Amino acid sequence: MWLPSALLLLCVPGSLSLSGPSTVMGSVGGSLSVQCQYKEEYKTFNKYWCRQPCMLLFSEPVETSSFKGEVRSGRVSIMDQPGNLTFTVTLENLTENDAGKYRCGIATLLQEDGLSGFLPDPFFQVQVLVPRSLLSSVHFLLLVFLELPLFLSMLSAVLWVNRPQRNSEGRRSQPVDENQ
């Protein structure tokens, strides 16, 4: 029963030749890095990072090779380290809009001896999480700086009005019962 499952894994692009984290998290205004590890056979291929779907119409990939060193595009940088068979992607100055699914991949377009060919790109999907900061929420700021002080002021006023009264001799005054 396990053999069909193992064979299925061999058909999934990148399942064995490229690996890295499935989920990474960063905070608004901060940065995060994703390290993608590949096999020796992909050392000379270009590596890329893009937001899914990875089509030029939707998201331009940031691409590098072992010869380029670090490549920057806006707030994203990618750097191949062929010595340890990894490439690292860094997203800086994160916003809530950066949250989503991305692809860490290797471009395998082949052009050798006048023969063009295309292999499926080894890749894996990375879920980027950028949780909403509670302090940046307008509702939270209103609650802390307007509604909470207003509520505490009203509570103080109610408690002050309903406090027990003392007469001039220092004893608590008794409520007057009108039925007597």
Short mmCIF file of N, CA and C in Angstrom, two decimals:
data_model
loop_
_atom_site.label_atom_id
_atom_site.label_comp_id
_atom_site.label_asym_id
_atom_site.label_seq_id
_atom_site.Cartn_x
_atom_site.Cartn_y
_atom_site.Cartn_z
N MET A 1 0.82 -1.21 0.00
CA MET A 1 0.00 0.00 0.00
C MET A 1 0.86 1.27 0.00
N TRP A 2 2.04 1.21 0.60
CA TRP A 2 2.88 2.41 0.67
C TRP A 2 3.62 2.67 -0.64
N LEU A 3 3.78 1.67 -1.50
CA LEU A 3 4.50 1.83 -2.75
C LEU A 3 3.86 2.85 -3.70
N PRO A 4 2.52 2.82 -3.92
CA PRO A 4 1.92 3.85 -4.78
C PRO A 4 2.12 5.26 -4.25
N SER A 5 2.08 5.42 -2.93
CA SER A 5 2.29 6.75 -2.34
C SER A 5 3.71 7.22 -2.60
N ALA A 6 4.68 6.31 -2.47
CA ALA A 6 6.07 6.68 -2.71
C ALA A 6 6.29 7.04 -4.18
N LEU A 7 5.66 6.30 -5.09
CA LEU A 7 5.77 6.62 -6.50
C LEU A 7 5.13 7.95 -6.84
N LEU A 8 4.04 8.27 -6.17
CA LEU A 8 3.38 9.55 -6.37
C LEU A 8 4.31 10.71 -5.99
N LEU A 9 5.06 10.55 -4.92
CA LEU A 9 6.00 11.59 -4.50
C LEU A 9 7.05 11.87 -5.58
N LEU A 10 7.44 10.85 -6.32
CA LEU A 10 8.43 11.04 -7.37
C LEU A 10 7.90 11.91 -8.50
N CYS A 11 6.59 11.99 -8.65
CA CYS A 11 5.98 12.77 -9.72
C CYS A 11 5.76 14.23 -9.33
N VAL A 12 5.79 14.53 -8.05
CA VAL A 12 5.54 15.89 -7.58
C VAL A 12 6.80 16.71 -7.78
N PRO A 13 6.71 17.84 -8.54
CA PRO A 13 7.90 18.66 -8.78
C PRO A 13 8.52 19.14 -7.48
N GLY A 14 9.83 18.96 -7.37
CA GLY A 14 10.55 19.49 -6.23
C GLY A 14 10.44 18.69 -4.96
N SER A 15 9.68 17.60 -4.98
CA SER A 15 9.44 16.88 -3.75
C SER A 15 10.71 16.29 -3.15
N LEU A 16 11.69 15.95 -3.98
CA LEU A 16 12.91 15.36 -3.47
C LEU A 16 14.15 16.21 -3.74
N SER A 17 14.09 17.11 -4.71
CA SER A 17 15.28 17.85 -5.12
C SER A 17 15.38 19.24 -4.51
N LEU A 18 14.33 19.72 -3.88
CA LEU A 18 14.32 21.06 -3.30
C LEU A 18 13.51 21.02 -2.01
N SER A 19 14.02 21.65 -0.97
CA SER A 19 13.30 21.62 0.30
C SER A 19 13.49 22.92 1.06
N GLY A 20 12.63 23.12 2.02
CA GLY A 20 12.66 24.31 2.86
C GLY A 20 11.43 24.34 3.73
N PRO A 21 11.23 25.44 4.44
CA PRO A 21 10.09 25.52 5.35
C PRO A 21 8.77 25.64 4.58
N SER A 22 7.72 25.05 5.12
CA SER A 22 6.40 25.17 4.48
C SER A 22 5.70 26.45 4.92
N THR A 23 6.06 26.96 6.10
CA THR A 23 5.44 28.18 6.63
C THR A 23 6.51 29.03 7.31
N VAL A 24 6.46 30.34 7.05
CA VAL A 24 7.33 31.29 7.74
C VAL A 24 6.46 32.46 8.21
N MET A 25 6.89 33.11 9.29
CA MET A 25 6.11 34.21 9.84
C MET A 25 7.01 35.40 10.12
N GLY A 26 6.48 36.58 9.85
CA GLY A 26 7.17 37.82 10.15
C GLY A 26 6.16 38.83 10.67
N SER A 27 6.65 39.95 11.16
CA SER A 27 5.75 40.97 11.69
C SER A 27 5.77 42.20 10.80
N VAL A 28 4.68 42.95 10.84
CA VAL A 28 4.57 44.16 10.02
C VAL A 28 5.75 45.09 10.32
N GLY A 29 6.42 45.54 9.26
CA GLY A 29 7.58 46.42 9.40
C GLY A 29 8.89 45.66 9.54
N GLY A 30 8.83 44.38 9.84
CA GLY A 30 10.03 43.57 10.03
C GLY A 30 10.46 42.90 8.72
N SER A 31 11.28 41.87 8.85
CA SER A 31 11.71 41.12 7.68
C SER A 31 11.70 39.64 8.01
N LEU A 32 11.74 38.82 6.97
CA LEU A 32 11.85 37.38 7.16
C LEU A 32 12.72 36.80 6.07
N SER A 33 13.33 35.66 6.37
CA SER A 33 14.19 34.98 5.41
C SER A 33 13.74 33.54 5.26
N VAL A 34 13.86 33.04 4.04
CA VAL A 34 13.52 31.66 3.73
C VAL A 34 14.75 31.03 3.09
N GLN A 35 15.19 29.92 3.66
CA GLN A 35 16.35 29.23 3.10
C GLN A 35 15.86 27.98 2.36
N CYS A 36 16.18 27.92 1.06
CA CYS A 36 15.77 26.82 0.20
C CYS A 36 17.01 25.97 -0.10
N GLN A 37 16.91 24.68 0.12
CA GLN A 37 18.04 23.78 -0.08
C GLN A 37 17.80 22.92 -1.32
N TYR A 38 18.84 22.77 -2.14
CA TYR A 38 18.70 22.01 -3.39
C TYR A 38 19.80 20.96 -3.51
N LYS A 39 19.62 20.06 -4.49
CA LYS A 39 20.60 19.00 -4.73
C LYS A 39 21.73 19.51 -5.62
N GLU A 40 22.85 18.84 -5.55
CA GLU A 40 24.07 19.19 -6.30
C GLU A 40 23.81 19.37 -7.79
N GLU A 41 22.93 18.57 -8.36
CA GLU A 41 22.68 18.62 -9.81
C GLU A 41 22.08 19.96 -10.27
N TYR A 42 21.54 20.76 -9.32
CA TYR A 42 20.93 22.05 -9.67
C TYR A 42 21.84 23.24 -9.34
N LYS A 43 23.08 22.97 -9.05
CA LYS A 43 24.03 24.01 -8.62
C LYS A 43 24.15 25.15 -9.62
N THR A 44 24.13 24.86 -10.92
CA THR A 44 24.35 25.89 -11.93
C THR A 44 23.06 26.49 -12.49
N PHE A 45 21.92 25.99 -12.06
CA PHE A 45 20.64 26.50 -12.56
C PHE A 45 20.25 27.79 -11.82
N ASN A 46 19.43 28.60 -12.48
CA ASN A 46 18.90 29.80 -11.84
C ASN A 46 17.87 29.41 -10.80
N LYS A 47 17.87 30.14 -9.69
CA LYS A 47 16.90 29.93 -8.62
C LYS A 47 15.97 31.13 -8.58
N TYR A 48 14.72 30.91 -8.17
CA TYR A 48 13.77 32.03 -8.17
C TYR A 48 12.81 31.95 -6.99
N TRP A 49 12.14 33.08 -6.77
CA TRP A 49 11.12 33.25 -5.72
C TRP A 49 10.01 34.08 -6.33
N CYS A 50 8.79 33.64 -6.18
CA CYS A 50 7.67 34.44 -6.70
C CYS A 50 6.42 34.16 -5.89
N ARG A 51 5.50 35.11 -5.96
CA ARG A 51 4.20 34.94 -5.32
C ARG A 51 3.33 34.14 -6.27
N GLN A 52 2.58 33.20 -5.73
CA GLN A 52 1.72 32.37 -6.58
C GLN A 52 0.44 33.10 -6.94
N PRO A 53 -0.06 32.95 -8.16
CA PRO A 53 0.46 32.12 -9.23
C PRO A 53 1.69 32.79 -9.84
N CYS A 54 2.69 32.01 -10.15
CA CYS A 54 3.96 32.52 -10.68
C CYS A 54 3.86 32.77 -12.17
N MET A 55 3.17 33.82 -12.53
CA MET A 55 3.05 34.23 -13.93
C MET A 55 3.39 35.70 -14.00
N LEU A 56 4.08 36.09 -15.06
CA LEU A 56 4.51 37.48 -15.20
C LEU A 56 3.36 38.46 -15.05
N LEU A 57 2.17 38.06 -15.44
CA LEU A 57 1.01 38.92 -15.35
C LEU A 57 0.66 39.24 -13.89
N PHE A 58 0.89 38.29 -12.98
CA PHE A 58 0.49 38.45 -11.58
C PHE A 58 1.65 38.81 -10.66
N SER A 59 2.79 38.19 -10.87
CA SER A 59 3.91 38.36 -9.94
C SER A 59 5.22 38.12 -10.67
N GLU A 60 6.06 39.11 -10.69
CA GLU A 60 7.36 38.96 -11.36
C GLU A 60 8.32 38.23 -10.43
N PRO A 61 8.90 37.12 -10.91
CA PRO A 61 9.83 36.39 -10.04
C PRO A 61 11.14 37.15 -9.84
N VAL A 62 11.74 36.94 -8.68
CA VAL A 62 13.08 37.45 -8.41
C VAL A 62 13.99 36.26 -8.63
N GLU A 63 14.99 36.41 -9.50
CA GLU A 63 15.79 35.26 -9.93
C GLU A 63 17.27 35.55 -9.78
N THR A 64 18.02 34.51 -9.43
CA THR A 64 19.46 34.62 -9.31
C THR A 64 20.13 33.35 -9.80
N SER A 65 21.44 33.40 -9.91
CA SER A 65 22.23 32.20 -10.22
C SER A 65 23.46 32.21 -9.33
N SER A 66 24.21 31.14 -9.38
CA SER A 66 25.41 31.03 -8.54
C SER A 66 26.47 32.06 -8.94
N PHE A 67 26.31 32.67 -10.12
CA PHE A 67 27.31 33.62 -10.60
C PHE A 67 26.97 35.07 -10.24
N LYS A 68 25.73 35.35 -9.91
CA LYS A 68 25.28 36.72 -9.69
C LYS A 68 25.45 37.21 -8.25
N GLY A 69 25.53 36.34 -7.31
CA GLY A 69 25.54 36.78 -5.92
C GLY A 69 24.14 37.20 -5.51
N GLU A 70 24.03 38.30 -4.78
CA GLU A 70 22.72 38.76 -4.31
C GLU A 70 22.04 39.61 -5.38
N VAL A 71 20.74 39.35 -5.59
CA VAL A 71 19.93 40.13 -6.53
C VAL A 71 18.78 40.74 -5.74
N ARG A 72 18.54 42.04 -5.95
CA ARG A 72 17.46 42.74 -5.25
C ARG A 72 16.41 43.19 -6.24
N SER A 73 15.15 43.14 -5.78
CA SER A 73 14.05 43.69 -6.54
C SER A 73 13.06 44.26 -5.54
N GLY A 74 13.11 45.57 -5.39
CA GLY A 74 12.24 46.21 -4.38
C GLY A 74 12.63 45.78 -2.98
N ARG A 75 11.68 45.20 -2.26
CA ARG A 75 11.91 44.78 -0.87
C ARG A 75 12.34 43.32 -0.76
N VAL A 76 12.59 42.68 -1.91
CA VAL A 76 12.95 41.26 -1.93
C VAL A 76 14.38 41.09 -2.42
N SER A 77 15.14 40.24 -1.75
CA SER A 77 16.48 39.89 -2.23
C SER A 77 16.61 38.37 -2.24
N ILE A 78 17.43 37.88 -3.16
CA ILE A 78 17.68 36.45 -3.28
C ILE A 78 19.16 36.25 -3.51
N MET A 79 19.74 35.26 -2.83
CA MET A 79 21.16 35.01 -2.97
C MET A 79 21.42 33.51 -2.97
N ASP A 80 22.14 33.06 -4.00
CA ASP A 80 22.50 31.65 -4.12
C ASP A 80 23.83 31.42 -3.42
N GLN A 81 23.90 30.38 -2.60
CA GLN A 81 25.14 29.98 -1.94
C GLN A 81 25.45 28.55 -2.40
N PRO A 82 26.07 28.41 -3.61
CA PRO A 82 26.31 27.07 -4.16
C PRO A 82 27.24 26.22 -3.30
N GLY A 83 28.05 26.84 -2.47
CA GLY A 83 28.95 26.09 -1.60
C GLY A 83 28.21 25.20 -0.61
N ASN A 84 27.04 25.66 -0.14
CA ASN A 84 26.27 24.82 0.78
C ASN A 84 24.92 24.41 0.19
N LEU A 85 24.79 24.56 -1.14
CA LEU A 85 23.60 24.12 -1.89
C LEU A 85 22.31 24.71 -1.34
N THR A 86 22.34 26.01 -1.06
CA THR A 86 21.14 26.71 -0.60
C THR A 86 21.02 28.05 -1.32
N PHE A 87 19.81 28.56 -1.37
CA PHE A 87 19.62 29.96 -1.72
C PHE A 87 18.66 30.55 -0.71
N THR A 88 18.89 31.82 -0.41
CA THR A 88 18.13 32.49 0.65
C THR A 88 17.37 33.66 0.07
N VAL A 89 16.10 33.73 0.43
CA VAL A 89 15.22 34.82 0.02
C VAL A 89 14.91 35.64 1.26
N THR A 90 15.01 36.97 1.15
CA THR A 90 14.69 37.86 2.26
C THR A 90 13.64 38.86 1.81
N LEU A 91 12.57 38.98 2.57
CA LEU A 91 11.53 39.99 2.35
C LEU A 91 11.69 41.01 3.46
N GLU A 92 11.82 42.29 3.09
CA GLU A 92 12.03 43.35 4.07
C GLU A 92 10.82 44.27 4.16
N ASN A 93 10.73 44.98 5.27
CA ASN A 93 9.67 45.96 5.49
C ASN A 93 8.30 45.35 5.18
N LEU A 94 7.99 44.26 5.86
CA LEU A 94 6.77 43.49 5.60
C LEU A 94 5.50 44.29 5.84
N THR A 95 4.50 44.02 5.01
CA THR A 95 3.16 44.58 5.20
C THR A 95 2.18 43.42 5.29
N GLU A 96 0.97 43.69 5.71
CA GLU A 96 -0.06 42.66 5.79
C GLU A 96 -0.33 42.07 4.41
N ASN A 97 -0.16 42.87 3.36
CA ASN A 97 -0.39 42.40 1.99
C ASN A 97 0.64 41.38 1.52
N ASP A 98 1.76 41.25 2.23
CA ASP A 98 2.79 40.28 1.85
C ASP A 98 2.39 38.85 2.23
N ALA A 99 1.39 38.70 3.07
CA ALA A 99 0.95 37.37 3.47
C ALA A 99 0.39 36.64 2.25
N GLY A 100 0.71 35.36 2.13
CA GLY A 100 0.19 34.57 1.02
C GLY A 100 1.10 33.39 0.69
N LYS A 101 0.83 32.77 -0.45
CA LYS A 101 1.58 31.61 -0.90
C LYS A 101 2.63 32.03 -1.92
N TYR A 102 3.84 31.54 -1.70
CA TYR A 102 4.97 31.85 -2.57
C TYR A 102 5.59 30.55 -3.07
N ARG A 103 6.44 30.68 -4.06
CA ARG A 103 7.12 29.52 -4.62
C ARG A 103 8.63 29.75 -4.58
N CYS A 104 9.32 28.77 -4.03
CA CYS A 104 10.78 28.72 -4.01
C CYS A 104 11.13 27.70 -5.08
N GLY A 105 11.80 28.11 -6.19
CA GLY A 105 11.98 27.17 -7.27
C GLY A 105 13.30 27.27 -8.00
N ILE A 106 13.50 26.33 -8.90
CA ILE A 106 14.69 26.28 -9.75
C ILE A 106 14.23 26.25 -11.20
N ALA A 107 14.73 27.21 -11.99
CA ALA A 107 14.37 27.29 -13.41
C ALA A 107 15.16 26.23 -14.18
N THR A 108 14.44 25.33 -14.85
CA THR A 108 15.11 24.21 -15.52
C THR A 108 14.96 24.26 -17.03
N LEU A 109 14.84 25.44 -17.60
CA LEU A 109 14.77 25.58 -19.05
C LEU A 109 16.13 25.16 -19.63
N LEU A 110 16.10 24.19 -20.54
CA LEU A 110 17.35 23.66 -21.10
C LEU A 110 17.54 24.13 -22.54
N GLN A 111 18.73 24.58 -22.87
CA GLN A 111 19.06 24.92 -24.25
C GLN A 111 20.49 24.46 -24.49
N GLU A 112 20.63 23.25 -25.00
CA GLU A 112 21.93 22.65 -25.23
C GLU A 112 22.05 22.17 -26.66
N ASP A 113 23.13 22.48 -27.31
CA ASP A 113 23.40 22.00 -28.67
C ASP A 113 22.23 22.23 -29.63
N GLY A 114 21.61 23.40 -29.53
CA GLY A 114 20.51 23.72 -30.43
C GLY A 114 19.23 22.97 -30.10
N LEU A 115 19.24 22.21 -29.02
CA LEU A 115 18.07 21.43 -28.64
C LEU A 115 17.39 22.12 -27.47
N SER A 116 16.18 22.56 -27.66
CA SER A 116 15.45 23.22 -26.58
C SER A 116 14.56 22.19 -25.89
N GLY A 117 14.49 22.27 -24.61
CA GLY A 117 13.63 21.37 -23.85
C GLY A 117 13.20 22.03 -22.57
N PHE A 118 12.23 21.47 -21.92
CA PHE A 118 11.73 22.05 -20.68
C PHE A 118 11.36 20.92 -19.73
N LEU A 119 11.92 20.97 -18.56
CA LEU A 119 11.57 20.02 -17.51
C LEU A 119 10.68 20.76 -16.52
N PRO A 120 9.81 20.05 -15.81
CA PRO A 120 9.02 20.74 -14.79
C PRO A 120 9.97 21.32 -13.73
N ASP A 121 9.73 22.57 -13.36
CA ASP A 121 10.58 23.22 -12.34
C ASP A 121 10.44 22.52 -11.00
N PRO A 122 11.57 22.16 -10.38
CA PRO A 122 11.48 21.73 -8.99
C PRO A 122 11.12 22.96 -8.15
N PHE A 123 10.14 22.85 -7.31
CA PHE A 123 9.75 23.97 -6.44
C PHE A 123 9.06 23.43 -5.21
N PHE A 124 8.92 24.29 -4.24
CA PHE A 124 8.04 23.98 -3.12
C PHE A 124 7.33 25.25 -2.71
N GLN A 125 6.18 25.06 -2.12
CA GLN A 125 5.34 26.20 -1.73
C GLN A 125 5.65 26.62 -0.31
N VAL A 126 5.70 27.93 -0.11
CA VAL A 126 5.94 28.50 1.22
C VAL A 126 4.77 29.41 1.56
N GLN A 127 4.17 29.19 2.71
CA GLN A 127 3.09 30.05 3.19
C GLN A 127 3.72 31.14 4.06
N VAL A 128 3.55 32.40 3.65
CA VAL A 128 4.09 33.53 4.41
C VAL A 128 2.95 34.11 5.25
N LEU A 129 3.18 34.19 6.55
CA LEU A 129 2.19 34.75 7.47
C LEU A 129 2.71 36.08 8.02
N VAL A 130 1.87 37.09 7.95
CA VAL A 130 2.20 38.39 8.53
C VAL A 130 0.98 38.79 9.37
N PRO A 131 0.97 38.36 10.64
CA PRO A 131 -0.21 38.63 11.46
C PRO A 131 -0.40 40.12 11.69
N ARG A 132 -1.64 40.50 11.77
CA ARG A 132 -1.99 41.90 12.01
C ARG A 132 -1.56 42.31 13.41
N SER A 133 -0.86 43.39 13.48
CA SER A 133 -0.40 43.90 14.77
C SER A 133 -1.56 44.54 15.51
N LEU A 134 -1.75 44.13 16.76
CA LEU A 134 -2.86 44.67 17.56
C LEU A 134 -2.68 46.16 17.79
N LEU A 135 -1.45 46.62 17.97
CA LEU A 135 -1.20 48.04 18.23
C LEU A 135 -1.48 48.92 17.02
N SER A 136 -1.44 48.34 15.82
CA SER A 136 -1.69 49.15 14.63
C SER A 136 -3.18 49.21 14.29
N SER A 137 -3.97 48.47 14.99
CA SER A 137 -5.40 48.44 14.74
C SER A 137 -6.05 49.73 15.26
N VAL A 138 -6.80 50.41 14.41
CA VAL A 138 -7.48 51.64 14.80
C VAL A 138 -8.49 51.37 15.91
N HIS A 139 -9.19 50.24 15.82
CA HIS A 139 -10.18 49.89 16.85
C HIS A 139 -9.50 49.72 18.20
N PHE A 140 -8.33 49.05 18.22
CA PHE A 140 -7.61 48.85 19.47
C PHE A 140 -7.18 50.19 20.07
N LEU A 141 -6.67 51.08 19.21
CA LEU A 141 -6.23 52.39 19.70
C LEU A 141 -7.39 53.19 20.27
N LEU A 142 -8.56 53.15 19.61
CA LEU A 142 -9.74 53.83 20.13
C LEU A 142 -10.15 53.25 21.48
N LEU A 143 -10.10 51.93 21.58
CA LEU A 143 -10.47 51.27 22.83
C LEU A 143 -9.57 51.71 23.97
N VAL A 144 -8.27 51.69 23.73
CA VAL A 144 -7.31 51.99 24.80
C VAL A 144 -7.30 53.47 25.18
N PHE A 145 -7.34 54.36 24.18
CA PHE A 145 -7.15 55.78 24.47
C PHE A 145 -8.43 56.60 24.58
N LEU A 146 -9.56 56.05 24.21
CA LEU A 146 -10.80 56.81 24.29
C LEU A 146 -11.87 56.10 25.10
N GLU A 147 -12.21 54.89 24.70
CA GLU A 147 -13.31 54.19 25.33
C GLU A 147 -12.98 53.74 26.75
N LEU A 148 -11.81 53.20 26.97
CA LEU A 148 -11.44 52.72 28.30
C LEU A 148 -11.36 53.87 29.31
N PRO A 149 -10.69 54.99 29.04
CA PRO A 149 -10.69 56.10 30.00
C PRO A 149 -12.10 56.65 30.25
N LEU A 150 -12.92 56.71 29.21
CA LEU A 150 -14.29 57.18 29.36
C LEU A 150 -15.08 56.25 30.27
N PHE A 151 -14.95 54.95 30.08
CA PHE A 151 -15.63 53.97 30.92
C PHE A 151 -15.16 54.09 32.37
N LEU A 152 -13.86 54.22 32.61
CA LEU A 152 -13.33 54.33 33.97
C LEU A 152 -13.81 55.62 34.64
N SER A 153 -13.91 56.71 33.88
CA SER A 153 -14.42 57.98 34.44
C SER A 153 -15.87 57.83 34.86
N MET A 154 -16.68 57.20 34.01
CA MET A 154 -18.09 57.02 34.35
C MET A 154 -18.25 56.09 35.55
N LEU A 155 -17.46 55.02 35.62
CA LEU A 155 -17.51 54.12 36.76
C LEU A 155 -17.12 54.84 38.04
N SER A 156 -16.10 55.67 37.98
CA SER A 156 -15.69 56.45 39.15
C SER A 156 -16.80 57.40 39.60
N ALA A 157 -17.46 58.04 38.67
CA ALA A 157 -18.56 58.96 39.01
C ALA A 157 -19.70 58.22 39.67
N VAL A 158 -20.06 57.05 39.15
CA VAL A 158 -21.15 56.26 39.75
C VAL A 158 -20.78 55.82 41.15
N LEU A 159 -19.57 55.35 41.35
CA LEU A 159 -19.13 54.93 42.68
C LEU A 159 -19.06 56.11 43.65
N TRP A 160 -18.69 57.27 43.18
CA TRP A 160 -18.60 58.44 44.05
C TRP A 160 -20.00 58.89 44.48
N VAL A 161 -20.94 58.90 43.56
CA VAL A 161 -22.31 59.31 43.88
C VAL A 161 -22.96 58.33 44.84
N ASN A 162 -22.68 57.05 44.71
CA ASN A 162 -23.30 56.02 45.55
C ASN A 162 -22.48 55.67 46.78
N ARG A 163 -21.50 56.48 47.12
CA ARG A 163 -20.69 56.18 48.30
C ARG A 163 -21.52 56.44 49.56
N PRO A 164 -21.22 55.75 50.66
CA PRO A 164 -21.95 56.00 51.92
C PRO A 164 -21.64 57.40 52.45
N GLN A 165 -22.66 58.09 52.91
CA GLN A 165 -22.51 59.44 53.45
C GLN A 165 -22.21 59.39 54.94
N ARG A 166 -21.40 60.30 55.44
CA ARG A 166 -21.09 60.39 56.87
C ARG A 166 -21.66 61.71 57.39
N ASN A 167 -22.18 61.66 58.59
CA ASN A 167 -22.69 62.91 59.19
C ASN A 167 -21.54 63.63 59.88
N SER A 168 -21.81 64.75 60.50
CA SER A 168 -20.76 65.57 61.10
C SER A 168 -20.09 64.90 62.29
N GLU A 169 -20.71 63.89 62.90
CA GLU A 169 -20.11 63.18 64.03
C GLU A 169 -19.25 62.00 63.58
N GLY A 170 -19.11 61.77 62.28
CA GLY A 170 -18.26 60.70 61.77
C GLY A 170 -18.98 59.38 61.61
N ARG A 171 -20.30 59.36 61.92
CA ARG A 171 -21.06 58.13 61.74
C ARG A 171 -21.78 58.17 60.41
N ARG A 172 -22.04 56.96 59.91
CA ARG A 172 -22.78 56.88 58.67
C ARG A 172 -24.22 57.28 58.92
N SER A 173 -24.75 58.03 58.01
CA SER A 173 -26.14 58.44 58.17
C SER A 173 -27.03 57.31 57.73
N GLN A 174 -28.15 57.16 58.40
CA GLN A 174 -29.11 56.12 58.09
C GLN A 174 -30.15 56.68 57.13
N PRO A 175 -30.55 55.87 56.18
CA PRO A 175 -31.60 56.35 55.28
C PRO A 175 -32.90 56.55 56.07
N VAL A 176 -33.62 57.56 55.73
CA VAL A 176 -34.87 57.88 56.41
C VAL A 176 -35.98 57.03 55.79
N ASP A 177 -36.70 56.30 56.69
CA ASP A 177 -37.78 55.48 56.23
C ASP A 177 -39.05 56.28 56.35
N GLU A 178 -39.72 56.51 55.24
CA GLU A 178 -40.89 57.37 55.21
C GLU A 178 -42.12 56.72 55.85
N ASN A 179 -42.13 55.43 56.13
CA ASN A 179 -43.29 54.74 56.70
C ASN A 179 -43.36 54.90 58.21
N GLN A 180 -42.40 55.49 58.84
CA GLN A 180 -42.44 55.59 60.31
C GLN A 180 -43.15 56.81 60.77
#
